[in-house]
Tab-separated table of C-alpha atoms in Angstrom:
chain	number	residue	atom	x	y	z
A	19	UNK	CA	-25.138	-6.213	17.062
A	20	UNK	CA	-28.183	-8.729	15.366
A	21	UNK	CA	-25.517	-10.193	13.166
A	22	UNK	CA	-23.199	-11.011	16.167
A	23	UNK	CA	-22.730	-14.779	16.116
A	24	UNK	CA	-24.282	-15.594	12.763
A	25	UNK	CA	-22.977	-15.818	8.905
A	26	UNK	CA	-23.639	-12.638	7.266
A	27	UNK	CA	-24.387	-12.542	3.745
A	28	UNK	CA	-23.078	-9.825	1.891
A	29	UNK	CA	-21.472	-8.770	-1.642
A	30	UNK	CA	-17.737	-9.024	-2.636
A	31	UNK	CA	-15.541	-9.207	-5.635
A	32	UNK	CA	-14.082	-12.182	-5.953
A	33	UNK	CA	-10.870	-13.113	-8.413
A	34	UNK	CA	-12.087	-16.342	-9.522
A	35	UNK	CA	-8.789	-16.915	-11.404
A	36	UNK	CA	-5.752	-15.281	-12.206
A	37	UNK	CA	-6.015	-12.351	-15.480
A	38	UNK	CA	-9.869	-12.502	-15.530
A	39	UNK	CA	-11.990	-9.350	-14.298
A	40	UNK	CA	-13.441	-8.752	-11.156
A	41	UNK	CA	-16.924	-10.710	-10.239
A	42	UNK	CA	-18.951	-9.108	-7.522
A	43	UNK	CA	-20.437	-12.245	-5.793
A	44	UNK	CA	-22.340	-12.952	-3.050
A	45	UNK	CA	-20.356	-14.295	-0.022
A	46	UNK	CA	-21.052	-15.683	2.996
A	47	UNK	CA	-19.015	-14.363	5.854
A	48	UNK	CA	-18.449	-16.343	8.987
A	49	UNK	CA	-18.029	-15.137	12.481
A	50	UNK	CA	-14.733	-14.244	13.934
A	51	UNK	CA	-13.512	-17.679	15.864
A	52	UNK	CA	-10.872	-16.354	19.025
A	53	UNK	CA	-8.663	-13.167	18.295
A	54	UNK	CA	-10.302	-12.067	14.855
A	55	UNK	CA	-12.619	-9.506	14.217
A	56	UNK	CA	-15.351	-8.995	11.649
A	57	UNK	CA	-15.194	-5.763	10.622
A	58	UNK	CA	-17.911	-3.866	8.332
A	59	UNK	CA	-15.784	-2.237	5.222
A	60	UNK	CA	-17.096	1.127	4.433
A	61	UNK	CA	-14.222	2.463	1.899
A	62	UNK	CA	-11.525	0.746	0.592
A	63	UNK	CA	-8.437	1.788	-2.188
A	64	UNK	CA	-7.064	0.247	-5.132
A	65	UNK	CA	-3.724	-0.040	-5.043
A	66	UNK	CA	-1.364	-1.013	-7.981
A	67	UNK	CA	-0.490	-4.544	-5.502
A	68	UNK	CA	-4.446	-5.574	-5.764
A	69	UNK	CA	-3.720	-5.181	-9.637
A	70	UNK	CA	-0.500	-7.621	-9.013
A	71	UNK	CA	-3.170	-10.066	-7.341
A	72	UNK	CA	-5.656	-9.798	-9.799
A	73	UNK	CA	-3.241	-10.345	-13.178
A	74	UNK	CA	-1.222	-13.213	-11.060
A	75	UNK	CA	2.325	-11.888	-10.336
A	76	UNK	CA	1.997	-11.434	-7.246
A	77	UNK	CA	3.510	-14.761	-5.114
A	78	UNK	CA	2.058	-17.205	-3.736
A	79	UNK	CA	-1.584	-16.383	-4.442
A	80	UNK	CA	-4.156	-19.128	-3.617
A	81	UNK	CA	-7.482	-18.660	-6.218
A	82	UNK	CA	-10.245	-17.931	-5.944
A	83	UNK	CA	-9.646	-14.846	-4.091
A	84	UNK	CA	-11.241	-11.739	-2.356
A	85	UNK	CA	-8.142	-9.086	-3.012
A	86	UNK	CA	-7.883	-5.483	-1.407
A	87	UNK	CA	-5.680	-4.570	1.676
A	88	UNK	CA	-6.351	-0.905	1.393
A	89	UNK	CA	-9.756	-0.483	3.840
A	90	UNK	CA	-11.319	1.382	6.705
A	91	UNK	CA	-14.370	0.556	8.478
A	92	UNK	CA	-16.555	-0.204	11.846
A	93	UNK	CA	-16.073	-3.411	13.859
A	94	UNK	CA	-19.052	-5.438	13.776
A	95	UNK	CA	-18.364	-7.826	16.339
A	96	UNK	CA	-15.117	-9.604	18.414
A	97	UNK	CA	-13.816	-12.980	18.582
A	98	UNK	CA	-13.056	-14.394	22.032
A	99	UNK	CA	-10.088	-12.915	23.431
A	100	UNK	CA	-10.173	-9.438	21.508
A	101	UNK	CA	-9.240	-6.612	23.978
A	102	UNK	CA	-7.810	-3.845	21.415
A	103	UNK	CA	-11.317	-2.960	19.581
A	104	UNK	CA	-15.034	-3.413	20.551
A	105	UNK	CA	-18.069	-3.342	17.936
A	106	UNK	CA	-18.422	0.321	16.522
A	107	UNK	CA	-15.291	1.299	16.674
A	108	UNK	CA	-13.545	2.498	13.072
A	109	UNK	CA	-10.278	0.525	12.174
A	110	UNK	CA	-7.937	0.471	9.544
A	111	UNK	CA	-6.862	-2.925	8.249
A	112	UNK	CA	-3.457	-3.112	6.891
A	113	UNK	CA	-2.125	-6.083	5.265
A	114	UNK	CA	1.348	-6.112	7.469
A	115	UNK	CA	0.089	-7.402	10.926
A	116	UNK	CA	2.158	-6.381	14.386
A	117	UNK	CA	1.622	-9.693	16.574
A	118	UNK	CA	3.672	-7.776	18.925
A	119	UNK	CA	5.118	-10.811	19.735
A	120	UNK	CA	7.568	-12.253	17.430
A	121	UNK	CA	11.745	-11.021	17.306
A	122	UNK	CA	10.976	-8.729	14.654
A	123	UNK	CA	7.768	-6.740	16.710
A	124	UNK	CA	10.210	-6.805	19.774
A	125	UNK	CA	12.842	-4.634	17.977
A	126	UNK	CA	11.783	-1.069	17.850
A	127	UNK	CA	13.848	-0.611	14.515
A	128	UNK	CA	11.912	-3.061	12.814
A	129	UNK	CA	8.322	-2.969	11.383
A	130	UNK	CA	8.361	-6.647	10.095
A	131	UNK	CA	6.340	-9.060	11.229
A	132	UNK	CA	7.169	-12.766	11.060
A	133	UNK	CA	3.016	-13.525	10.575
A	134	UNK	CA	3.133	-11.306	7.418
A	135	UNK	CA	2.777	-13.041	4.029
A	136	UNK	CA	6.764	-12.728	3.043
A	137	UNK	CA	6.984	-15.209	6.062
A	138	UNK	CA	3.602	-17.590	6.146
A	139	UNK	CA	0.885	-17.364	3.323
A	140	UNK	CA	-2.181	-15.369	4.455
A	141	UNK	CA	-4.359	-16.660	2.049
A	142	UNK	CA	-5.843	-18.628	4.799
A	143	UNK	CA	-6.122	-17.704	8.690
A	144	UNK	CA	-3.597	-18.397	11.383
A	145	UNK	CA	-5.794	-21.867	11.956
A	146	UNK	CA	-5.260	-22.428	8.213
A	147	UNK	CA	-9.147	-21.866	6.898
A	148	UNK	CA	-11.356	-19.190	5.530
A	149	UNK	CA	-13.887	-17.102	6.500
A	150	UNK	CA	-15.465	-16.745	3.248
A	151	UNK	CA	-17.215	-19.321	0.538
A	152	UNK	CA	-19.440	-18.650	-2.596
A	153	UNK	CA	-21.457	-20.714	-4.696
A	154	UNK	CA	-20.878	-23.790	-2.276
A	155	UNK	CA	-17.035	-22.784	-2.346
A	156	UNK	CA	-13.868	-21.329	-0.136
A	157	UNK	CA	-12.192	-17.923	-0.973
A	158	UNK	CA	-9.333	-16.982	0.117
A	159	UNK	CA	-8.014	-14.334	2.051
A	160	UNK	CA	-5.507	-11.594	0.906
A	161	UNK	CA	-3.008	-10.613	3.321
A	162	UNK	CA	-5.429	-11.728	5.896
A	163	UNK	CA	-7.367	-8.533	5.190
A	164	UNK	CA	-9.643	-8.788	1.862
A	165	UNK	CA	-10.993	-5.293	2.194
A	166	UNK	CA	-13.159	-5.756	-1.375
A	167	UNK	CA	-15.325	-7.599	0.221
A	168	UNK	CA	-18.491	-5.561	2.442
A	169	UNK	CA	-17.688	-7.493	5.523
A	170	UNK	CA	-14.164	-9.079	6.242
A	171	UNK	CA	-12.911	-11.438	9.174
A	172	UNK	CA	-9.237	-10.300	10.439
A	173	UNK	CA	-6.593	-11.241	12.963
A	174	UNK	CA	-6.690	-8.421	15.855
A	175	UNK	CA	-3.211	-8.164	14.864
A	176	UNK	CA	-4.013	-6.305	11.507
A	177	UNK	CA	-6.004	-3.526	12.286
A	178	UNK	CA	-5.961	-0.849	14.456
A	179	UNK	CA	-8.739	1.574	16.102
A	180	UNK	CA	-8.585	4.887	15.289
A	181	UNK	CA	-9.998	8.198	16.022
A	182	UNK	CA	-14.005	8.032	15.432
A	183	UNK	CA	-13.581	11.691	13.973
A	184	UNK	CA	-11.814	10.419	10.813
A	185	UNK	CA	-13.711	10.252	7.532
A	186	UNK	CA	-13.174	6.032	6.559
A	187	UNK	CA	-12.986	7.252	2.602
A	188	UNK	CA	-10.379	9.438	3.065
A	189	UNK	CA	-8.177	7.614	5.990
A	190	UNK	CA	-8.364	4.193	4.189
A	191	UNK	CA	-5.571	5.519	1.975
A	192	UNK	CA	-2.606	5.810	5.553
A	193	UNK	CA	-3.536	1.340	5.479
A	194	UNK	CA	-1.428	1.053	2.516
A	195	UNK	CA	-0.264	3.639	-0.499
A	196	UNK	CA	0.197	7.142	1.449
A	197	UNK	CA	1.933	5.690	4.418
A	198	UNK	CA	4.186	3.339	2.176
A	199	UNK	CA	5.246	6.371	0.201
A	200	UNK	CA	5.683	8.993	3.240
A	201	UNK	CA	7.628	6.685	5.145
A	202	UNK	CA	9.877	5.831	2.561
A	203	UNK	CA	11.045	9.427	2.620
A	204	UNK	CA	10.650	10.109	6.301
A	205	UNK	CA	11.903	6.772	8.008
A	206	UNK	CA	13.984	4.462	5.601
A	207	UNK	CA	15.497	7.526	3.623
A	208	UNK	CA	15.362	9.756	6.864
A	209	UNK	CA	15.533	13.151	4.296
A	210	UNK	CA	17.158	16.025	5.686
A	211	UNK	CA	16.606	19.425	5.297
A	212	UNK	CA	17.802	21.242	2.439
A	213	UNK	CA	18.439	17.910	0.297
A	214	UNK	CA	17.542	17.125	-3.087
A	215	UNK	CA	15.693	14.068	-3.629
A	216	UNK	CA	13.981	12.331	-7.360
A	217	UNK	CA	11.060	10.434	-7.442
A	218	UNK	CA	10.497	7.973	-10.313
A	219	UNK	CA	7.141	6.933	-10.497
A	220	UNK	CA	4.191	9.277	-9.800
A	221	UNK	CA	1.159	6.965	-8.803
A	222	UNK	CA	-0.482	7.102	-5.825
A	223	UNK	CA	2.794	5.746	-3.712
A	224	UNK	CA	5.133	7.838	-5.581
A	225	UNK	CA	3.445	10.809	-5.132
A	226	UNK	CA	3.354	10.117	-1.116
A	227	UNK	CA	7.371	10.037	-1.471
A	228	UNK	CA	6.935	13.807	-2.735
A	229	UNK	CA	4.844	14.881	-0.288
A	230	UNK	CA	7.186	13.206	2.325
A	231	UNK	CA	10.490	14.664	0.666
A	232	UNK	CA	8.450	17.839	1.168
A	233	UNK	CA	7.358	17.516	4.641
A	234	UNK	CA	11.337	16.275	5.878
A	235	UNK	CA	12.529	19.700	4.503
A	236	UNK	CA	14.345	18.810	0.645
A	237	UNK	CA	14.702	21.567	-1.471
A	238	UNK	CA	15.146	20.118	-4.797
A	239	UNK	CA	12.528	17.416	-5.738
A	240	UNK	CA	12.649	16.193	-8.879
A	241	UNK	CA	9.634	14.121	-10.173
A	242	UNK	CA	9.959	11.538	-12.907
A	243	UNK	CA	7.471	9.595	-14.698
A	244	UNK	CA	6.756	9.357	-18.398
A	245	UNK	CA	2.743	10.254	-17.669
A	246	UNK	CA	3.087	13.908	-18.017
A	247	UNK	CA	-0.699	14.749	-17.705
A	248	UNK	CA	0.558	13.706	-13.770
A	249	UNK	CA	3.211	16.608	-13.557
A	250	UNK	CA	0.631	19.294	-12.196
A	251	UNK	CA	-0.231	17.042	-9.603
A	252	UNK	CA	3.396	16.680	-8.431
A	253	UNK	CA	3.234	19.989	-8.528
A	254	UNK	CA	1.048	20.714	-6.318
A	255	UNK	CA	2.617	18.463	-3.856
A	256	UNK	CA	5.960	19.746	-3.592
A	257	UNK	CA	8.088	18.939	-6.142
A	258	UNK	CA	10.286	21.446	-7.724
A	259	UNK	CA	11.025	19.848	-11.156
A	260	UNK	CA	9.248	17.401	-13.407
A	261	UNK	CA	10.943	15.063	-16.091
A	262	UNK	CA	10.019	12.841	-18.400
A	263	UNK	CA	13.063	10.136	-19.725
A	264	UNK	CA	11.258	10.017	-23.092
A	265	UNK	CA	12.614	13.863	-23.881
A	266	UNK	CA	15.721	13.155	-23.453
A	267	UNK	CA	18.624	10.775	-25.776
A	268	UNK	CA	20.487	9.939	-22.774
A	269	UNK	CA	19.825	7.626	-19.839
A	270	UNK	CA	17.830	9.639	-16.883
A	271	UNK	CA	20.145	8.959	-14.663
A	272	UNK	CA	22.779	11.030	-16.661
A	273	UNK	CA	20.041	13.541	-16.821
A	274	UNK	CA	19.733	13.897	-13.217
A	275	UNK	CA	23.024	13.715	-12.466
A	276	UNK	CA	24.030	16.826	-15.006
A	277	UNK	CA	21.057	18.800	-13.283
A	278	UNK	CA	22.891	18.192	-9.510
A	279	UNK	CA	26.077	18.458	-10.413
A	280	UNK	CA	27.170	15.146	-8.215
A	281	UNK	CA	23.749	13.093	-8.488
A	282	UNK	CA	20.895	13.565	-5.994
A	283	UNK	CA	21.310	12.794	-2.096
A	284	UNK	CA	18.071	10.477	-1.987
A	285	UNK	CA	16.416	8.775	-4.530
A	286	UNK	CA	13.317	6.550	-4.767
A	287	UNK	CA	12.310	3.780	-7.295
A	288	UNK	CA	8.123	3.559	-6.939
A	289	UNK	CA	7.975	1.765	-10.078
A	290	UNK	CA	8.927	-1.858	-9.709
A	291	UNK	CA	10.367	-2.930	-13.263
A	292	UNK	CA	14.574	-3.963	-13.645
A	293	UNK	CA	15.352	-0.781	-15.569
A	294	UNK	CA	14.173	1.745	-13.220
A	295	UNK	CA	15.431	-0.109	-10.751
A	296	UNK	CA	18.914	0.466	-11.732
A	297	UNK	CA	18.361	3.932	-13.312
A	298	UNK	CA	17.636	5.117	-9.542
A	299	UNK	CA	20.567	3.938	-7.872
A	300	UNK	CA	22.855	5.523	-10.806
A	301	UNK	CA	21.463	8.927	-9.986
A	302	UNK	CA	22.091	9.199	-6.919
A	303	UNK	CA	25.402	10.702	-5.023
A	304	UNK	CA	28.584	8.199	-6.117
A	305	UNK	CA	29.663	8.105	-2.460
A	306	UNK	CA	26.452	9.527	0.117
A	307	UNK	CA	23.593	8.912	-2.075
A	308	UNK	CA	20.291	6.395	-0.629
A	309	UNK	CA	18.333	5.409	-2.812
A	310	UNK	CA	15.005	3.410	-1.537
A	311	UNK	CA	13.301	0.900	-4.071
A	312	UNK	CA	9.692	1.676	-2.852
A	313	UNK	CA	8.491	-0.185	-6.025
A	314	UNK	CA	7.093	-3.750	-6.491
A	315	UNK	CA	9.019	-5.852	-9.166
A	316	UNK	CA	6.998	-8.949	-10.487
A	317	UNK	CA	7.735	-11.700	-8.681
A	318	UNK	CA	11.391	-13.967	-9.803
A	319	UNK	CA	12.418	-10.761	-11.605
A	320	UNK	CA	16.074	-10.167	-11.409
A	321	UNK	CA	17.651	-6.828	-11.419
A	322	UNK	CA	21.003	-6.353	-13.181
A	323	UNK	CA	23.922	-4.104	-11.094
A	324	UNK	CA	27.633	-2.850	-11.728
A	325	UNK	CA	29.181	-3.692	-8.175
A	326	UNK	CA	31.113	-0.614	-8.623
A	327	UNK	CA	27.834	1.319	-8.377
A	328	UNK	CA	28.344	0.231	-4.685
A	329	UNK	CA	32.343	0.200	-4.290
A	330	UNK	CA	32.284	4.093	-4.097
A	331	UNK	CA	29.808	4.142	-0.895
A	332	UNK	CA	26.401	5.019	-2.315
A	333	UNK	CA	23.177	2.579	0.109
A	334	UNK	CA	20.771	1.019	-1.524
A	335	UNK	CA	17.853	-0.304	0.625
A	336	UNK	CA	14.557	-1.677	0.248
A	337	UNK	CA	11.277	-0.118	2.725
A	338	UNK	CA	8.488	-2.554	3.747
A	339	UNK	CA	4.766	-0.190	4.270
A	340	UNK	CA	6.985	2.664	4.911
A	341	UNK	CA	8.232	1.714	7.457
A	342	UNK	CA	5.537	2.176	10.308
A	343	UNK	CA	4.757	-0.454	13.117
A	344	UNK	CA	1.328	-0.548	11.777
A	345	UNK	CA	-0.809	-0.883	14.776
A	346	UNK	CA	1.318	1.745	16.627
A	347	UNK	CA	1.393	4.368	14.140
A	348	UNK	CA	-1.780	4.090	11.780
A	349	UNK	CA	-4.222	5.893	15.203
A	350	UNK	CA	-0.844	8.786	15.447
A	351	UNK	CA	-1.092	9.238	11.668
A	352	UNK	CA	-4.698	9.437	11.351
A	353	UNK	CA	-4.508	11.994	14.012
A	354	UNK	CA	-2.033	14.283	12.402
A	355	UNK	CA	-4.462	13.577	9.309
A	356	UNK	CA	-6.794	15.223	11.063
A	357	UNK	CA	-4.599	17.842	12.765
A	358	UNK	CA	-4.213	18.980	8.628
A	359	UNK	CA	-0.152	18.031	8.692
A	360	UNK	CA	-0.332	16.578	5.711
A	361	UNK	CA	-2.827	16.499	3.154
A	362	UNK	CA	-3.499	12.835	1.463
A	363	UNK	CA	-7.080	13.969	0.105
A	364	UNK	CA	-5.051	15.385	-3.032
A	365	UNK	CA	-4.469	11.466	-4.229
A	366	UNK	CA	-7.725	10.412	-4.357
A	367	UNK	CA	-8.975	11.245	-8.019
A	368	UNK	CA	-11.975	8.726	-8.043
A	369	UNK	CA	-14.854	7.719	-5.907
A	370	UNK	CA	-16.968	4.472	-7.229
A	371	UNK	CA	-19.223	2.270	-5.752
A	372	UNK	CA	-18.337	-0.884	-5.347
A	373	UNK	CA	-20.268	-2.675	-8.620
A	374	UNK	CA	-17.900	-0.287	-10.537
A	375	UNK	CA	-14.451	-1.949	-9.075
A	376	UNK	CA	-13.618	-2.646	-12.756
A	377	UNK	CA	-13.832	0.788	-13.912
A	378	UNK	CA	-11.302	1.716	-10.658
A	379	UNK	CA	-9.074	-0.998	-12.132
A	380	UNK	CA	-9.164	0.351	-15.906
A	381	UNK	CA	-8.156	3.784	-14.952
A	382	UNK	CA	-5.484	2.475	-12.733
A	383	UNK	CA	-4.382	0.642	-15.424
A	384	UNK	CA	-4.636	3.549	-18.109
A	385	UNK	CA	-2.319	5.908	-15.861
A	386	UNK	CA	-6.217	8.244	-15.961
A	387	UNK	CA	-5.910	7.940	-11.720
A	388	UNK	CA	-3.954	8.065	-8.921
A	389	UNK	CA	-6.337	6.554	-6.049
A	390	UNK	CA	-9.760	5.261	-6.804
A	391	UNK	CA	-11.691	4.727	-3.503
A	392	UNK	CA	-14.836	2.564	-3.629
A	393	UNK	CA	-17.860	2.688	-1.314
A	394	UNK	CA	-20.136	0.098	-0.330
């Protein structure tokens, strides 16, 4: 391409500092330096994490900062030593890389990663500097993947190629919210057929658990949130039961346990606060009962638990992007995307270009939408 080689200016929205609103910026993007890629973002998600980044709880977040982790696009051009893409292909960037190197990528029951931000900040490159600066300054990456910004330089290890058929503003979702929520039900919980599963939390993520409770075969899913204008949408995705805690006098965990007679077999926190944290692992089967915490508690937050809530057998277990070895599953579940076996359209409820990124972030915040996609 022209730009191969050369800084490309371009706009972004950049986090200047944390709890302030999103500034769309000019940026100057460099070119990829050996085993990046600079990749041209066509759509890109807003997950609940970006609004983590942009209010500050979420750790170890170097400011100013170009946040999103959610995007699809085309590869504009390689750094030296890329074999995996070539410019024009579509990718999805994900913000939990595969080096395919380290113990964790060697062990096929593991999707960790020990270059993913848990491990070693990705606010800065593997050589430790950014691609991006504004107004005579350096941004910093998020998760190595900054996917609100119109171009974005990535480690090769983050994205994947994928099939050219697949429309970027729908497929950006599988980098992030649908495939955390799916997997949770299909890999960490493993549902089985004829199971009965509850689901607190019915954003974006949450609703991806129903839809994987549904796809694994459960035939009791029972939805809980306290938004009930997002009941019809749970609905419509498979589960069999919504509840809100606020009707009832009792703690929902009694609630749910009254309606199964002996708890529910799998249960899944998509929430992230202390209270529901516990609240899901009390409604779940005493003695065979998983429950998954899906959800993303602000960081140093501690969660309270009765030990005995363990002593009588019941596994309580955390799930990391669903899951999924990113760059080995994101092209297979793009493809059964497109082969119609499941049906992640339903979650997007909002298209905005990107000068309207605040908006996204408003209705997010107001519990009006479940994914907001914006366009560049």
């Amino acid at each position: 391409m022209a730009t191969s080689g050369k800084v490309i200016r371009c706009r972004a929205a950049v986090a200047w500092a944390a709890g302030k609103p999103l500034s769309l910026e000019e940026v100057e993007v460099a070119p990829p330096k050996a085993r990046e890629v600079r990749v041209k973002i066509v759509a890109t998600g807003i997950c609940r994490t970006d609004d983590h980044v942009v209010e500050g709880s979420f750790p170890d977040i170097d400011f100013p900062v170009i946040p999103g982790h959610e995007g699809a696009g085309i590869v504009e051009s390689i750094g030296e030593g890329v074999t995996s893409v070539k410019p024009g292909d579509k990718v999805i960037l994900f913000g939990l890389p595969q080096c395919g190197e380290c113990c964790f990528c060697k062990n096929p029951d593991s999707n960790y990663c020990l270059k993913s931000h848990f491990s070693v900040s990705q606010c800065l490159l593997p050589d430790k500097t950014s691609r991006f600066t504004c107004q005579g300054k350096q941004i910093h990456h998020f998760l190595w993947i900054s996917t609100f910004a119109e171009y974005t330089v990535v480690p090769e290890s983050t994205l994947a190629k994928i099939d050219a058929a697949a429309p970027l503003d729908k497929v950006c979702l599988l980098a992030c919210g649908f495939s955390t929520g799916y997997g949770a039900a299909i890999n960490t919980a493993k549902v089985k057929p004829g199971s009965t599963c509850a689901v607190f939390g019915l954003g974006g993520v949450g609703l991806s658990v129903v839809m994987g409770c549904k796809a694994a075969g459960a035939s009791r899913i029972i939805a809980v949130d306290v938004n009930k204008e997002k009941f019809a949408r749970a609905k419509e995705l498979g589960a069999t039961e919504c509840i809100s805690p606020r009707d009832f006098k009792k703690p929902v965990q009694e609630v749910l346990t009254e309606m199964t007679g002996c708890g529910v077999d799998y249960s899944f926190e998509v929430i992230g606060t202390a209270d529901t944290m516990v609240a899901a692992l009390a409604s779940c089967n005493m003695n065979t009962g998983v429950c998954v915490v899906v959800g993303e508690a602000p960081s140093g937050s501690v969660v309270p638990m009765d030990p005995l809530l363990f002593l009588s057998g019941r596994t309580y277990k955390g799930t990391l992007l669903g899951g999924w070895k990113m760059r080995d599953s994101i092209p297979k579940l793009v493809s059964s995307y497109l082969e119609k076996k499941f049906n992640s359209d339903l979650l997007i409820t909002h298209t905005l270009p990107i000068a309207k990124i605040n908006e996204g972030f408003e209705l997010l915040r107001a519990g009006k939408s479940i994914r907001t996609v914006l366009l560049f």
